[in-house]
mmCIF file of C-alpha atoms in Angstrom:
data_model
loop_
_atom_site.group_PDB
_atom_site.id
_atom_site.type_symbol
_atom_site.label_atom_id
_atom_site.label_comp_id
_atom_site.label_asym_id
_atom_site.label_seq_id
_atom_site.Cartn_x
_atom_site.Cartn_y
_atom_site.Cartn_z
ATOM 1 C CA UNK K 1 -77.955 98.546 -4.171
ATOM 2 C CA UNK K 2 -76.031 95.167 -6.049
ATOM 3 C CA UNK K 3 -75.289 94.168 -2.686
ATOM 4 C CA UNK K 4 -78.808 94.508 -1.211
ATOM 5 C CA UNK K 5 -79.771 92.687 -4.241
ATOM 6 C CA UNK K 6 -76.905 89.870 -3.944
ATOM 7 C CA UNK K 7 -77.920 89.321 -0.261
ATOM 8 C CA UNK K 8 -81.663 89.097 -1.154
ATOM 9 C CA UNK K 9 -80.808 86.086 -4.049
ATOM 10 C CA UNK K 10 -78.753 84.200 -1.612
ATOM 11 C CA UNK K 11 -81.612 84.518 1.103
ATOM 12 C CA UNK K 12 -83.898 83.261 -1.798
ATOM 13 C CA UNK K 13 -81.806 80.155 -2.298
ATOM 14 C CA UNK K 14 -81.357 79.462 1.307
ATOM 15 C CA UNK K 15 -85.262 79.647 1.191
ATOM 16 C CA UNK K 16 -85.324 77.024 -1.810
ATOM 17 C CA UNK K 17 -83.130 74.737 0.090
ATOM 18 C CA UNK K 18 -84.549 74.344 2.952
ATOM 19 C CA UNK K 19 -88.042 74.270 1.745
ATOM 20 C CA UNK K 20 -86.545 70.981 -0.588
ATOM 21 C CA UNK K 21 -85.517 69.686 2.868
ATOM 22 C CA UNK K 22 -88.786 69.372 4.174
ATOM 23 C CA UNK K 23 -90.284 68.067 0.977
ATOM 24 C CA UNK K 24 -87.142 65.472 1.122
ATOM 25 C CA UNK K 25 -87.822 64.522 4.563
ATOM 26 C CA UNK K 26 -91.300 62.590 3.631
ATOM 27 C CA UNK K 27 -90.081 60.680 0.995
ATOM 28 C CA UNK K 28 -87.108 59.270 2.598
ATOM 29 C CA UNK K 29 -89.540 56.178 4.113
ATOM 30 C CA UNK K 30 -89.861 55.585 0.320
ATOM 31 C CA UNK K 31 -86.159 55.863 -1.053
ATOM 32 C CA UNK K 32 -83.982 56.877 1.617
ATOM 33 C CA UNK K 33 -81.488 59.852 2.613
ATOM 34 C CA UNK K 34 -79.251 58.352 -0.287
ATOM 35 C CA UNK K 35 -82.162 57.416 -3.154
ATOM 36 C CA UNK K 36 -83.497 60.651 -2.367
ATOM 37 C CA UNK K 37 -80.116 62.963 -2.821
ATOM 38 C CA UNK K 38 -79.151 60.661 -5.881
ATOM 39 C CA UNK K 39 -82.244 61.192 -7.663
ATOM 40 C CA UNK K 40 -82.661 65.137 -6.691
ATOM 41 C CA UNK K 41 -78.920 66.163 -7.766
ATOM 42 C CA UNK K 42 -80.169 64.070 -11.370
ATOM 43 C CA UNK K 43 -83.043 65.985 -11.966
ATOM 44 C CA UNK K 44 -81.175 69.054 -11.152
ATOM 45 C CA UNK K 45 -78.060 67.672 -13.305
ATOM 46 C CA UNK K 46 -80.819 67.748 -16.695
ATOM 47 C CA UNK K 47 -82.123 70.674 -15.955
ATOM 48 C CA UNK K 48 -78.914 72.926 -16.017
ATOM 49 C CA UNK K 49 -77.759 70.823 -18.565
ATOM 50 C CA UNK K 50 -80.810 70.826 -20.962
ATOM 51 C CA UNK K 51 -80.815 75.539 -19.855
ATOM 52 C CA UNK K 52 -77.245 76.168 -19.923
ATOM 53 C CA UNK K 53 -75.620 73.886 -22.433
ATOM 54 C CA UNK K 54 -72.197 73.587 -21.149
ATOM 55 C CA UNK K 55 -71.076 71.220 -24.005
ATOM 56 C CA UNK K 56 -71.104 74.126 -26.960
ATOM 57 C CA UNK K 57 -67.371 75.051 -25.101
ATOM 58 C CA UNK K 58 -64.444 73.484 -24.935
ATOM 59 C CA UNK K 59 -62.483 72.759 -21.726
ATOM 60 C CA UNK K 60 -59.511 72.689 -20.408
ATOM 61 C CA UNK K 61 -57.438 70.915 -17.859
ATOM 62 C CA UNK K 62 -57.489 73.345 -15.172
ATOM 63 C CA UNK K 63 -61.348 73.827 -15.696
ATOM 64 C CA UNK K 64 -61.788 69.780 -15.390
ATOM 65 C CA UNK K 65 -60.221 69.712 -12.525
ATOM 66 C CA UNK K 66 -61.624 72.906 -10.896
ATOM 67 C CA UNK K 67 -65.257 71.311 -11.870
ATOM 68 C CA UNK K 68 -64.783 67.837 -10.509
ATOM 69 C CA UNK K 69 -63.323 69.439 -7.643
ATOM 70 C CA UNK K 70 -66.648 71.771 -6.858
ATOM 71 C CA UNK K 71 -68.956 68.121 -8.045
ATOM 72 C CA UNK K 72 -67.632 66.076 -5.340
ATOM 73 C CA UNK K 73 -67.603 68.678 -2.633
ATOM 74 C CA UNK K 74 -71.233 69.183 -3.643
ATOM 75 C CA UNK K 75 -72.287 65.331 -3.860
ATOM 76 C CA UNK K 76 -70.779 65.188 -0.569
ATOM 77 C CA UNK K 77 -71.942 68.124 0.902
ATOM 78 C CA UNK K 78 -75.616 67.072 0.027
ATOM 79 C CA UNK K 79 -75.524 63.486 0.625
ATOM 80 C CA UNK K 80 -73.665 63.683 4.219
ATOM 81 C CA UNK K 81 -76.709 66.254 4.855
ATOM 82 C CA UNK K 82 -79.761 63.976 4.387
ATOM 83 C CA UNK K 83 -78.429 61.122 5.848
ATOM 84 C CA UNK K 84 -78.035 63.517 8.807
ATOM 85 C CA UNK K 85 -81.316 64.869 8.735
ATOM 86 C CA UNK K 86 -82.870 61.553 8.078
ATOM 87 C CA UNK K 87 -81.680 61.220 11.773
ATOM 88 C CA UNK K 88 -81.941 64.444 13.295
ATOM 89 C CA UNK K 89 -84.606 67.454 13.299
ATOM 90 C CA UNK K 90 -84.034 69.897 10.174
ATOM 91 C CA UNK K 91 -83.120 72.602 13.039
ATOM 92 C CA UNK K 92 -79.987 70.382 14.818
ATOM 93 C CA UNK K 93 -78.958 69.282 11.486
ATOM 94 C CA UNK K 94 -78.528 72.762 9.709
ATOM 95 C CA UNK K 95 -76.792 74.186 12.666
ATOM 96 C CA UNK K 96 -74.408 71.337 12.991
ATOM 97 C CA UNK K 97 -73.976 71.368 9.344
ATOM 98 C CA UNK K 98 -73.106 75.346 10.132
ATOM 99 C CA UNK K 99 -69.815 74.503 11.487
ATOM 100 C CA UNK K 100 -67.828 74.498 7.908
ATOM 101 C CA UNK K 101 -68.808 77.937 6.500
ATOM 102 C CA UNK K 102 -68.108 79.683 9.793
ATOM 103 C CA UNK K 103 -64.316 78.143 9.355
ATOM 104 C CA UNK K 104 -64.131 79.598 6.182
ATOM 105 C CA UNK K 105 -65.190 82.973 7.486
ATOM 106 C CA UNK K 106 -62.407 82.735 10.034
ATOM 107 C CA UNK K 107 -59.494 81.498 7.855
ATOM 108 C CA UNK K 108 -60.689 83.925 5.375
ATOM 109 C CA UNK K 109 -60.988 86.939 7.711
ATOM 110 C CA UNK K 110 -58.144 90.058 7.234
ATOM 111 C CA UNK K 111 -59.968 91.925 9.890
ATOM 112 C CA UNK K 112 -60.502 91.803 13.771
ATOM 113 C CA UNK K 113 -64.179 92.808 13.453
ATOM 114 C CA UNK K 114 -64.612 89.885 11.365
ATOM 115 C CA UNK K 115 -63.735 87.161 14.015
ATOM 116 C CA UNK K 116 -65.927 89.008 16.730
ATOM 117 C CA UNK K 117 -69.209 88.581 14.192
ATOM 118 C CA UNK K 118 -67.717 85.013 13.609
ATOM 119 C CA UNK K 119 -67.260 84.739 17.450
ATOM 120 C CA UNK K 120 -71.315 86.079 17.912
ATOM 121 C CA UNK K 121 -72.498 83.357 14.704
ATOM 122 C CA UNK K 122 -70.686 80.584 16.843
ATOM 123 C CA UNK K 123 -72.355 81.643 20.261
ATOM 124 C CA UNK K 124 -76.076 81.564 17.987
ATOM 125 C CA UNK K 125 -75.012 78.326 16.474
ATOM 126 C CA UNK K 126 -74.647 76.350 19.637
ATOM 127 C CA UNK K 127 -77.495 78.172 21.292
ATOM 128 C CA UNK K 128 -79.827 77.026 18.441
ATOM 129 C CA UNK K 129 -78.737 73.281 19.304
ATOM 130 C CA UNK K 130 -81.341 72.533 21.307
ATOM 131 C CA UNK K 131 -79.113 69.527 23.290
ATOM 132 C CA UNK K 132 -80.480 70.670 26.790
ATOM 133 C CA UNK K 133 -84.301 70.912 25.710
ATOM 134 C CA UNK K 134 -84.494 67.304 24.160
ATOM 135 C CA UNK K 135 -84.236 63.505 25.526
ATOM 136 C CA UNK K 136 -80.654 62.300 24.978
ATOM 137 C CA UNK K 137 -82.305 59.284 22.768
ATOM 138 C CA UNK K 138 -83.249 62.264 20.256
ATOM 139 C CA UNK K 139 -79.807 62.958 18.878
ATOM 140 C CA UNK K 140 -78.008 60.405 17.267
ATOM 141 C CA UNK K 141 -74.452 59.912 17.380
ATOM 142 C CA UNK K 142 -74.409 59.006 14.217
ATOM 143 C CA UNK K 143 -76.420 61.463 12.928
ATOM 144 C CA UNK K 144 -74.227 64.353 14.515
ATOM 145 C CA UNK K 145 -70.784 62.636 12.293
ATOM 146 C CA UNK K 146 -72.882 62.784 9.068
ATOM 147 C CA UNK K 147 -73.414 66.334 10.066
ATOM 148 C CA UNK K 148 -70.135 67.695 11.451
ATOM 149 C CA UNK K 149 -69.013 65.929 7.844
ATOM 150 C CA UNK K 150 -71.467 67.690 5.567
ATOM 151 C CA UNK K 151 -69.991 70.617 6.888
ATOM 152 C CA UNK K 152 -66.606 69.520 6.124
ATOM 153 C CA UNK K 153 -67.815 69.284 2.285
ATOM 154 C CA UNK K 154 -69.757 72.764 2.722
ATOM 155 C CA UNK K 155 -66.515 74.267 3.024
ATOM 156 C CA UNK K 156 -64.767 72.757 0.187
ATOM 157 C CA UNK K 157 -67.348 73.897 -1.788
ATOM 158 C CA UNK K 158 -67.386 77.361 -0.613
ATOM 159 C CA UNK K 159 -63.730 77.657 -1.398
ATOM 160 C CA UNK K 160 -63.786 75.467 -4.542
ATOM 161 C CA UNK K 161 -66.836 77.594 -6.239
ATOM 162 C CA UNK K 162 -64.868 80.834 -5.234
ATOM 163 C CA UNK K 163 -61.772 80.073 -7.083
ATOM 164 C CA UNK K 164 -63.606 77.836 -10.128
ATOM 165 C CA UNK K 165 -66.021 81.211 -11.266
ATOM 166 C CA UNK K 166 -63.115 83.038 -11.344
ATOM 167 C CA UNK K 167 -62.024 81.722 -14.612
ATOM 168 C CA UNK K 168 -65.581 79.168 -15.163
ATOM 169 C CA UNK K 169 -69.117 80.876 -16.122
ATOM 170 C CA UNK K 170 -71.781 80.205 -13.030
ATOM 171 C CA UNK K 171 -74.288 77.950 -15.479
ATOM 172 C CA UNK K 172 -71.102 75.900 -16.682
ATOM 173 C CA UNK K 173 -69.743 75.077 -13.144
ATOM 174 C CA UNK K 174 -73.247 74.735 -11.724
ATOM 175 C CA UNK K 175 -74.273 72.293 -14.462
ATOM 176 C CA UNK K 176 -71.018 70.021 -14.968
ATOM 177 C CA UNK K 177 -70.808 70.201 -11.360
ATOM 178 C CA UNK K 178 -73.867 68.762 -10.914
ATOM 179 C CA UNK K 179 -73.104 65.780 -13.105
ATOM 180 C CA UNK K 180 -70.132 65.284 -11.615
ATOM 181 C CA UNK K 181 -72.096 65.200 -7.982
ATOM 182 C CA UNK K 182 -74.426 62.639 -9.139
ATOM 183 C CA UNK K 183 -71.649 60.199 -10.708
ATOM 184 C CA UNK K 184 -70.060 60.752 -7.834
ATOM 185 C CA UNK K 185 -73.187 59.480 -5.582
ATOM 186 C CA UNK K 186 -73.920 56.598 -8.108
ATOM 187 C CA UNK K 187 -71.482 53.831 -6.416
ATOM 188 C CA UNK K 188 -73.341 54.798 -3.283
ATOM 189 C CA UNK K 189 -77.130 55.120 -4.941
ATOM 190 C CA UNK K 190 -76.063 51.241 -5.999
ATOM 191 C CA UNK K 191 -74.898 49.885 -2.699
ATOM 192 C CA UNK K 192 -78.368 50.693 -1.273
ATOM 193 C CA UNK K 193 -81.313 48.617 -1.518
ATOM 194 C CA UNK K 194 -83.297 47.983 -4.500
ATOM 195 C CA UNK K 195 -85.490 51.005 -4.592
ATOM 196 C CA UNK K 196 -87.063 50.652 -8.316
ATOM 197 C CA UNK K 197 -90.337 49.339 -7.050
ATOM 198 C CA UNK K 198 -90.909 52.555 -5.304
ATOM 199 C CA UNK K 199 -90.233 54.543 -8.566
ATOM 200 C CA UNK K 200 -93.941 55.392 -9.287
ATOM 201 C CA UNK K 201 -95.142 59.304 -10.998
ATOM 202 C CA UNK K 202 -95.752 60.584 -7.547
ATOM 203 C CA UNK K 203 -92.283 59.917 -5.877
ATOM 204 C CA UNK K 204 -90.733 61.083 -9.418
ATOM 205 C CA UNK K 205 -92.784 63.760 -9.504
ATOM 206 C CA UNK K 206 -91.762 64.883 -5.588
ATOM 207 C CA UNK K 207 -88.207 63.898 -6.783
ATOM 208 C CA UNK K 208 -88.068 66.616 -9.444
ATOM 209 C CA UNK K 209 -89.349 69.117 -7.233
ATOM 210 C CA UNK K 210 -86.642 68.821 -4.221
ATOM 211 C CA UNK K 211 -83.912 68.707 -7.327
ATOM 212 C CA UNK K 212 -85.725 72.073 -8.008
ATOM 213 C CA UNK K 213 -85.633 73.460 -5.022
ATOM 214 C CA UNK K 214 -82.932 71.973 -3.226
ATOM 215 C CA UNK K 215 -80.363 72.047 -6.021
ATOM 216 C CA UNK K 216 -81.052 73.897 -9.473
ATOM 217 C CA UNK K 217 -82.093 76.749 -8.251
ATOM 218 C CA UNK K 218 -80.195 77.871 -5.042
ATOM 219 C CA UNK K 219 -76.829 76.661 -6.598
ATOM 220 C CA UNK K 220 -76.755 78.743 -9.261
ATOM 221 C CA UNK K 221 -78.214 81.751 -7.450
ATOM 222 C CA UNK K 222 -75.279 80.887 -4.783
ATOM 223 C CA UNK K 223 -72.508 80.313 -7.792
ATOM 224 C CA UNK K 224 -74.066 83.925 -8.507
ATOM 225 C CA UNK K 225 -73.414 85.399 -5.291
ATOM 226 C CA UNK K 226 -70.511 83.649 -4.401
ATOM 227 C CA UNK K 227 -68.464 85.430 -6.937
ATOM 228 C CA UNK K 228 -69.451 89.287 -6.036
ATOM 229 C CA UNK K 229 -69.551 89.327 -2.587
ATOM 230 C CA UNK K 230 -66.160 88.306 0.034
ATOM 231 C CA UNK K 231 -66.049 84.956 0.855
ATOM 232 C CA UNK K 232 -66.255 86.205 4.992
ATOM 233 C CA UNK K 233 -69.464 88.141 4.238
ATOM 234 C CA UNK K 234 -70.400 85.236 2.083
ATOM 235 C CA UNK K 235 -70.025 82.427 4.634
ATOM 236 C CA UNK K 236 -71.228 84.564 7.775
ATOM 237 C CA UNK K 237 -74.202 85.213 5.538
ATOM 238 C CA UNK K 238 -75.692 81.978 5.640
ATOM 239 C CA UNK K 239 -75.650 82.067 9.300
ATOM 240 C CA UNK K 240 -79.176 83.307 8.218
ATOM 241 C CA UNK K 241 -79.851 79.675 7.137
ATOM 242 C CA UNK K 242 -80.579 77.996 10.117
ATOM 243 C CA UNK K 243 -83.401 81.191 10.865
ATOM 244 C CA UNK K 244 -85.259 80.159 7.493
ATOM 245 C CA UNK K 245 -85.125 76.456 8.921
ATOM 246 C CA UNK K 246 -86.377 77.206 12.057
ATOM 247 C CA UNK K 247 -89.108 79.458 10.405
ATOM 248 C CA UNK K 248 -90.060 76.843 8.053
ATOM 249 C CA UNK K 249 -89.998 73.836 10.449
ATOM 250 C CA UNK K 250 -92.763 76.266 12.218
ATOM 251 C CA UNK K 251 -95.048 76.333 9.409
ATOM 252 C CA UNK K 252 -94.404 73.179 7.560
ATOM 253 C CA UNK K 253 -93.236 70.333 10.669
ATOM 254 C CA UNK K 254 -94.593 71.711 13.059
ATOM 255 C CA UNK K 255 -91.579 72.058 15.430
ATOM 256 C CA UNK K 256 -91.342 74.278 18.334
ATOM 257 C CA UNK K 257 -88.780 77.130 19.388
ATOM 258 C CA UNK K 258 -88.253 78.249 22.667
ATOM 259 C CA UNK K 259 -87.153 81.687 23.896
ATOM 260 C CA UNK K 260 -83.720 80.874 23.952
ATOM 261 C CA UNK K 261 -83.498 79.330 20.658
ATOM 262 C CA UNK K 262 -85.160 82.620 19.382
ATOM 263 C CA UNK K 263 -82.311 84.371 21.215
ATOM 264 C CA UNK K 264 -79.862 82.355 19.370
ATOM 265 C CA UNK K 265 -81.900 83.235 15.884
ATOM 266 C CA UNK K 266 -81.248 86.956 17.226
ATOM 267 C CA UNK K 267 -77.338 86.644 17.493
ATOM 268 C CA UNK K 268 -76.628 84.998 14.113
ATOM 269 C CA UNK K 269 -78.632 87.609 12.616
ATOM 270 C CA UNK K 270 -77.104 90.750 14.097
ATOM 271 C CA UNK K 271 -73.307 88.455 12.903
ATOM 272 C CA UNK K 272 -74.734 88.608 9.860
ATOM 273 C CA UNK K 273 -76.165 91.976 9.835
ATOM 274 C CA UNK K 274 -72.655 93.209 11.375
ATOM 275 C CA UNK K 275 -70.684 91.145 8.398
ATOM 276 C CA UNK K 276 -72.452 92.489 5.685
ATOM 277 C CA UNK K 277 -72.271 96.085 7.107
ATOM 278 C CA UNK K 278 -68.284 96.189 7.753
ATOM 279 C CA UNK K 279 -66.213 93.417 5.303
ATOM 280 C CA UNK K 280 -64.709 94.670 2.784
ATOM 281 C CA UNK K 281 -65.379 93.432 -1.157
ATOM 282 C CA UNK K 282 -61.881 93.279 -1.852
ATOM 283 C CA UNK K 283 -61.148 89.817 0.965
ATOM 284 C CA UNK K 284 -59.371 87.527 -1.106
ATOM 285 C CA UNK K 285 -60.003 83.856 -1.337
ATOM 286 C CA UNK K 286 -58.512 81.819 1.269
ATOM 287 C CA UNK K 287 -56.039 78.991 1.636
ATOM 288 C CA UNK K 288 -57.625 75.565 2.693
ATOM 289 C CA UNK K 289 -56.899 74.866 6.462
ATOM 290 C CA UNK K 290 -54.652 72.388 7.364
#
């Protein structure tokens, strides 16, 4: 029953995220894949701050470094994403993006089974890529990099949030973290173009809710989760993700999915299914691959 109810929270925050995605998406006109990321991982930032009150506790080395650790790979993680998606469809992006937590489930498999529902999440992932159903001109080069890196970062900070809540509560990583993410995007949030003039309630407003939705809430459900369950059944998990993006580009962008992207949908979610059903709770955290 804790598992059923682990599995549900991190479907939740999957949810969340990509749901701040789509919001995201119509204001980057307005501030931009970087202006946007900056200002949502800020809002978040107060908000955990302001609920969990990390600063009542003292810290020590090895949690400063564990926390700045887990902050960049987050900044990263999330700013690499938008400035892919402000490129690419929310469908091509997540499943590109997809590539880093299905490495971690195959360094951190000890079981056979586990690469064959790795194996069956890869064979979805590329299947969802829609590269032989769109004009060349739709996927940018450049956009594909910022993806294939955002993955890169998703990975650190699957690994770095495993071993930091092992020793650092899930509000206290999930807040300083989130500072540390948004100092870390600052330089970046500067190099960009003057976007103060755009700063009016409404963008705010839409700003606070994507650092709601995209941020606040599904990282701390996921520094939740992340903890209890193995990181292989954590990691093949959100193979579910790019479903809830497809589902939601249906409903809220109005994007299309054809019968073999649906059949992709179907294999990550029998990996998933398959994952959940047969890795064990004890899988240990893995090494970082070379």
């Amino acid at each position: 029953m804790r598992q059923l109810s682990l599995i549900f929270f991190l479907i939740v925050a999957m949810t969340s995220i990509q749901t701040g995605a789509s919001l995201a998406k119509e204001i980057f006109p307005v501030l931009g894949a970087v202006g946007i990321s900056f200002l949502r991982i800020v809002f978040a930032a107060i908000l955990l701050i302001l609920v969990f009150r990390p600063w009542r506790k003292r810290m020590d080395r090895n949690q400063l470094q564990a926390i700045i650790l887990y902050g960049v790979s987050l900044g990263g993680m999330n700013v690499l994403f938008y400035l892919a998606l402000e490129r690419m469809p929310l469908g091509i992006t997540v499943a590109l993006e997809f590539v880093g937590p299905l490495a971690v489930s195959i360094f951190s498999s000890r079981r056979k089974i586990d690469l064959f529902w790795a194996l069956l999440a890869i064979i979805g992932i590329f299947l969802v890529m829609p590269i032989f159903h769109v004009e060349k001109s739709d996927l940018d080069p450049l956009g594909i990099l910022f993806a294939l890196a955002s993955a890169c970062f998703w990975a650190f900070y699957m690994v770095f949030g495993k071993r930091a809540r092992s020793f650092i509560s899930a509000g206290r990583l999930v807040s300083l973290g989130m500072v540390v993410a948004a100092l870390t995007l600052l330089p970046l949030y500067l190099m960009t173009e003057n976007k103060l003039e755009a700063l009016n309630f409404e963008v705010l407003q839409s700003s606070l809710c994507v650092g709601l939705l995209s941020s606040a809430i599904p990282y701390f459900l996921e520094s939740y989760v992340i903890e209890a369950l193995p990181l292989t059944t954590f990691g093949i998990l959100m193979s579910l993700e790019p479903v809830i993006a497809a589902l939601l580009g249906i409903f809220l962008l109005q994007e299309n999915i054809t019968f073999l992207q649906w059949s992709a949908i179907g294999c990550i979610i029998l990996a998933s299914m398959g994952s959940s059903l047969v890795t064990r709770r004890e899988t240990p955290p893995p090494d970082l691959p070379n």
